Amino acid sequence: MSPGRLLRIAVAGTGAFGLNHLRVYRELPGAELVAAIEPNPGRAAEVEEQYSIPVFPTVDAALRADLKLDAASVAVPTIYHHAVASELLNAGVDCLVEKPLAATLAEADDLIAIADRNGCVLQPGHLERFNPAVLAIEPQLTRPMFFEAHRLSVFTPRALDVDVVLDLMIHDLDIVLTFARSPVREVRAVGLPILSPKVDIANVRVEFESGCVANFTASRVSTERVRKLRFFEPRRYVSVDYARRDLLVIAVDPGFSLENALALGEAGGFAEGLPGLSFSKPTVASGEPLKLEVSSFLESVRARMTPKVTARQGREALALALEIQRVMVDHAERAGLGNFFNPTGL
Ligand SMILES: NC(=O)c1ccc[n+]([C@@H]2O[C@H](COP(=O)([O-])OP(=O)(O)OC[C@H]3O[C@@H](n4cnc5c(N)ncnc54)[C@H](O)[C@@H]3O)[C@@H](O)[C@H]2O)c1
């Protein structure tokens, strides 16, 4: 591939999130948006008009049009990720597949095998890895031992093909797996369907082999929108606000003595807080996570490199999400929640 050539891109699925992919490809240098794939005729007509590109009802129709595609974003509902991405990868088209990589491990494994066989780049859309707050704190991690993740949304009738674990919690599962760097030892989970037939609110505790523990709460039936991850490392607390894209770090000064701190603090009436603690708000670069994610994908496509977020990491996050679903089913059975609990059915 010549380094200066524009990469020819298609976006499959032009719903709520696919529209963001379209916009970002249009705004980024180095890419030429050449087509979209969208079976909904009304939506297809809108995209055709707004972006002046052909919109095909199926992947097959787009491939038959001989568009010489280099790469595509797959932003169709999760249950169709495998069908759409496998067709593209089999045609040699590199894919950025929205999270979660697929709906089942068999599907994820198949996508990975097809990508490997065809020498294609396959990147799962774990967007928060490109959140500037995450990019700023990641190189400074020492040994996170306790995580508390909250991801709450108000209800919207979208992503109802999956439960809240595959819809929202998957972001935090991927980040914590990346930060904890240890295999999962034990999962405990409770989930409840509230408005949809699938789990809409879930609380999960994961313990890692390293002894690190993570608590996750995800809800799509909340009254407020929250996107936060807090974690403790030895002598340091970090709070990441994904939505505000900022960080708060509280560190215990080297040589800290609680006795001295209490004596000093008392003398000052604790007006300045506890002496010996430093509060900082590390600098976070500006940048839209999706733009950073898509740019990184395009770089991998151009350089034929393994992407920053690998398909195997996408599979790992999916494996944990599916284990959480299994544990939630066990819990629901123990609690006698019966038929009203159906996290994986449609
Ligand atoms: N990274 C994030 O933060 C984030 C946020 C929202 C959604 N997502 C992901 O994006 C994906 C889409 O979510 P959404 O909220 O945009 O859903 P949506 O229902 O709004 O849009 C999906 C679109 O895909 C189209 N579609 C269905 N089957 C298709 C097929 N076979 N080929 C092409 N198009 C097809 C539908 O007609 C619809 O227009 C999901 O995987 C979701 O998890 C990611």
Short mmCIF file of N, CA and C and ligand atoms in Angstrom, two decimals, residues 11-21 37-40 43 56-59 74-81 83-84 97-100 125-128 151 157-159 161-162 166-167 170-171 290 293, ligand 1:
data_model
loop_
_atom_site.label_atom_id
_atom_site.label_comp_id
_atom_site.label_asym_id
_atom_site.label_seq_id
_atom_site.Cartn_x
_atom_site.Cartn_y
_atom_site.Cartn_z
N VAL A 11 -18.63 2.20 6.06
CA VAL A 11 -19.20 2.02 7.40
C VAL A 11 -20.44 1.14 7.27
N ALA A 12 -20.44 0.02 8.00
CA ALA A 12 -21.60 -0.88 7.98
C ALA A 12 -22.43 -0.61 9.23
N GLY A 13 -23.69 -0.23 9.02
CA GLY A 13 -24.56 0.12 10.14
C GLY A 13 -24.49 1.61 10.38
N THR A 14 -25.55 2.31 10.03
CA THR A 14 -25.53 3.77 10.16
C THR A 14 -26.62 4.22 11.14
N GLY A 15 -26.68 3.50 12.28
CA GLY A 15 -27.60 3.90 13.34
C GLY A 15 -26.94 4.94 14.21
N ALA A 16 -27.36 4.97 15.49
CA ALA A 16 -26.89 6.00 16.42
C ALA A 16 -25.36 6.11 16.41
N PHE A 17 -24.65 4.98 16.50
CA PHE A 17 -23.19 5.08 16.62
C PHE A 17 -22.48 5.06 15.27
N GLY A 18 -23.07 4.36 14.31
CA GLY A 18 -22.48 4.35 12.97
C GLY A 18 -22.36 5.76 12.40
N LEU A 19 -23.32 6.62 12.76
CA LEU A 19 -23.27 8.01 12.27
C LEU A 19 -22.01 8.71 12.78
N ASN A 20 -21.59 8.37 14.00
CA ASN A 20 -20.34 8.95 14.53
C ASN A 20 -19.14 8.47 13.72
N HIS A 21 -19.15 7.19 13.35
CA HIS A 21 -18.04 6.68 12.53
C HIS A 21 -18.00 7.42 11.19
N ILE A 37 -23.16 0.74 4.41
CA ILE A 37 -24.01 -0.44 4.25
C ILE A 37 -25.11 -0.32 5.29
N GLU A 38 -26.34 -0.28 4.83
CA GLU A 38 -27.45 -0.03 5.76
C GLU A 38 -28.74 -0.59 5.15
N PRO A 39 -29.34 -1.60 5.83
CA PRO A 39 -30.55 -2.21 5.26
C PRO A 39 -31.82 -1.38 5.44
N ASN A 40 -31.80 -0.44 6.38
CA ASN A 40 -33.01 0.36 6.60
C ASN A 40 -33.10 1.44 5.51
N ARG A 43 -33.07 5.28 6.53
CA ARG A 43 -31.77 5.68 7.04
C ARG A 43 -30.74 5.74 5.91
N PHE A 56 -25.36 0.72 0.39
CA PHE A 56 -25.79 -0.59 -0.08
C PHE A 56 -26.59 -1.29 1.02
N PRO A 57 -27.58 -2.10 0.62
CA PRO A 57 -28.40 -2.74 1.67
C PRO A 57 -27.70 -3.91 2.36
N THR A 58 -26.70 -4.49 1.69
CA THR A 58 -26.00 -5.65 2.27
C THR A 58 -24.50 -5.53 2.00
N VAL A 59 -23.72 -6.29 2.77
CA VAL A 59 -22.27 -6.32 2.53
C VAL A 59 -22.01 -6.90 1.15
N VAL A 74 -17.60 -1.61 11.56
CA VAL A 74 -18.82 -2.42 11.69
C VAL A 74 -19.58 -1.92 12.91
N ALA A 75 -20.66 -1.19 12.67
CA ALA A 75 -21.44 -0.60 13.77
C ALA A 75 -22.90 -1.05 13.67
N VAL A 76 -23.05 -2.34 13.43
CA VAL A 76 -24.39 -2.94 13.39
C VAL A 76 -24.69 -3.49 14.78
N PRO A 77 -25.93 -3.86 15.09
CA PRO A 77 -26.20 -4.45 16.41
C PRO A 77 -25.27 -5.64 16.66
N THR A 78 -24.89 -5.82 17.92
CA THR A 78 -23.90 -6.83 18.31
C THR A 78 -24.22 -8.22 17.75
N ILE A 79 -25.48 -8.59 17.75
CA ILE A 79 -25.84 -9.95 17.29
C ILE A 79 -25.51 -10.15 15.81
N TYR A 80 -25.27 -9.05 15.08
CA TYR A 80 -24.90 -9.19 13.65
C TYR A 80 -23.42 -8.90 13.39
N HIS A 81 -22.64 -8.63 14.45
CA HIS A 81 -21.21 -8.31 14.24
C HIS A 81 -20.51 -9.41 13.44
N ALA A 83 -21.71 -11.84 11.46
CA ALA A 83 -22.15 -12.03 10.07
C ALA A 83 -21.55 -10.95 9.17
N VAL A 84 -21.60 -9.70 9.64
CA VAL A 84 -21.14 -8.60 8.80
C VAL A 84 -19.60 -8.58 8.71
N VAL A 97 -14.43 -3.36 14.52
CA VAL A 97 -15.75 -3.88 14.90
C VAL A 97 -16.14 -3.27 16.23
N GLU A 98 -17.29 -2.63 16.28
CA GLU A 98 -17.75 -2.03 17.52
C GLU A 98 -17.73 -3.05 18.65
N LYS A 99 -17.66 -2.55 19.87
CA LYS A 99 -17.66 -3.46 21.02
C LYS A 99 -19.09 -3.97 21.26
N PRO A 100 -19.28 -5.15 21.82
CA PRO A 100 -18.28 -6.18 22.01
C PRO A 100 -17.94 -6.83 20.68
N GLY A 125 -13.90 -2.31 19.04
CA GLY A 125 -14.11 -0.88 19.33
C GLY A 125 -14.16 -0.54 20.81
N HIS A 126 -13.10 -0.90 21.53
CA HIS A 126 -13.06 -0.52 22.96
C HIS A 126 -12.56 0.91 23.07
N LEU A 127 -13.53 1.77 22.88
CA LEU A 127 -13.30 3.21 22.75
C LEU A 127 -12.59 3.85 23.94
N GLU A 128 -12.90 3.38 25.16
CA GLU A 128 -12.35 4.06 26.35
C GLU A 128 -10.84 3.92 26.44
N ARG A 151 -20.89 2.88 35.56
CA ARG A 151 -21.29 3.33 34.22
C ARG A 151 -22.82 3.28 34.17
N PRO A 157 -34.21 3.28 24.01
CA PRO A 157 -34.54 1.98 23.41
C PRO A 157 -33.49 1.57 22.37
N ARG A 158 -32.22 1.51 22.79
CA ARG A 158 -31.17 1.07 21.87
C ARG A 158 -30.32 -0.02 22.53
N ALA A 159 -29.62 -0.77 21.68
CA ALA A 159 -28.75 -1.87 22.13
C ALA A 159 -29.53 -2.91 22.94
N ASP A 161 -30.59 -5.61 21.90
CA ASP A 161 -30.26 -6.98 21.46
C ASP A 161 -29.34 -7.67 22.48
N VAL A 162 -28.73 -6.87 23.36
CA VAL A 162 -27.84 -7.45 24.38
C VAL A 162 -28.21 -6.88 25.75
N LEU A 166 -23.03 -6.57 28.17
CA LEU A 166 -22.42 -6.48 26.83
C LEU A 166 -22.56 -5.08 26.26
N ASP A 167 -23.57 -4.35 26.69
CA ASP A 167 -23.79 -3.00 26.15
C ASP A 167 -22.84 -1.99 26.80
N ILE A 170 -19.00 -3.78 29.40
CA ILE A 170 -17.88 -4.30 28.61
C ILE A 170 -16.73 -3.28 28.49
N HIS A 171 -17.07 -1.98 28.45
CA HIS A 171 -16.03 -0.94 28.39
C HIS A 171 -15.12 -1.04 29.62
N LEU A 290 -13.35 8.66 19.97
CA LEU A 290 -13.64 7.92 18.72
C LEU A 290 -12.67 8.31 17.61
N GLU A 293 -9.46 6.64 18.33
CA GLU A 293 -9.57 5.20 18.07
C GLU A 293 -9.49 4.93 16.56
N1 LIG B 1 -18.18 2.40 21.49
C1 LIG B 1 -19.25 2.93 22.04
O1 LIG B 1 -19.18 3.73 22.95
C2 LIG B 1 -20.58 2.56 21.48
C3 LIG B 1 -21.72 3.36 21.72
C4 LIG B 1 -22.92 2.98 21.16
C5 LIG B 1 -23.01 1.82 20.40
N2 LIG B 1 -21.90 1.06 20.21
C6 LIG B 1 -21.98 -0.18 19.42
O2 LIG B 1 -22.30 0.14 18.08
C7 LIG B 1 -23.11 -0.88 17.52
C8 LIG B 1 -24.39 -0.26 16.97
O3 LIG B 1 -25.08 0.37 18.00
P1 LIG B 1 -26.13 1.54 17.72
O4 LIG B 1 -26.51 2.08 19.04
O5 LIG B 1 -25.62 2.44 16.66
O6 LIG B 1 -27.35 0.67 17.16
P2 LIG B 1 -28.52 1.18 16.19
O7 LIG B 1 -29.61 0.17 16.32
O8 LIG B 1 -28.83 2.61 16.43
O9 LIG B 1 -27.88 1.08 14.73
C9 LIG B 1 -27.57 -0.14 14.12
C10 LIG B 1 -27.73 0.06 12.61
O10 LIG B 1 -27.26 -1.12 11.97
C11 LIG B 1 -28.15 -1.41 10.90
N3 LIG B 1 -28.02 -2.83 10.56
C12 LIG B 1 -28.65 -3.90 11.07
N4 LIG B 1 -28.23 -5.03 10.47
C13 LIG B 1 -27.33 -4.68 9.55
C14 LIG B 1 -26.55 -5.38 8.62
N5 LIG B 1 -26.61 -6.71 8.55
N6 LIG B 1 -25.71 -4.67 7.82
C15 LIG B 1 -25.63 -3.33 7.92
N7 LIG B 1 -26.36 -2.59 8.79
C16 LIG B 1 -27.19 -3.27 9.61
C17 LIG B 1 -29.52 -1.04 11.44
O11 LIG B 1 -30.47 -0.85 10.41
C18 LIG B 1 -29.19 0.25 12.20
O12 LIG B 1 -29.29 1.37 11.36
C19 LIG B 1 -23.36 -1.90 18.63
O13 LIG B 1 -22.44 -2.94 18.54
C20 LIG B 1 -23.06 -1.12 19.91
O14 LIG B 1 -22.59 -1.95 20.95
C21 LIG B 1 -20.71 1.41 20.71
#
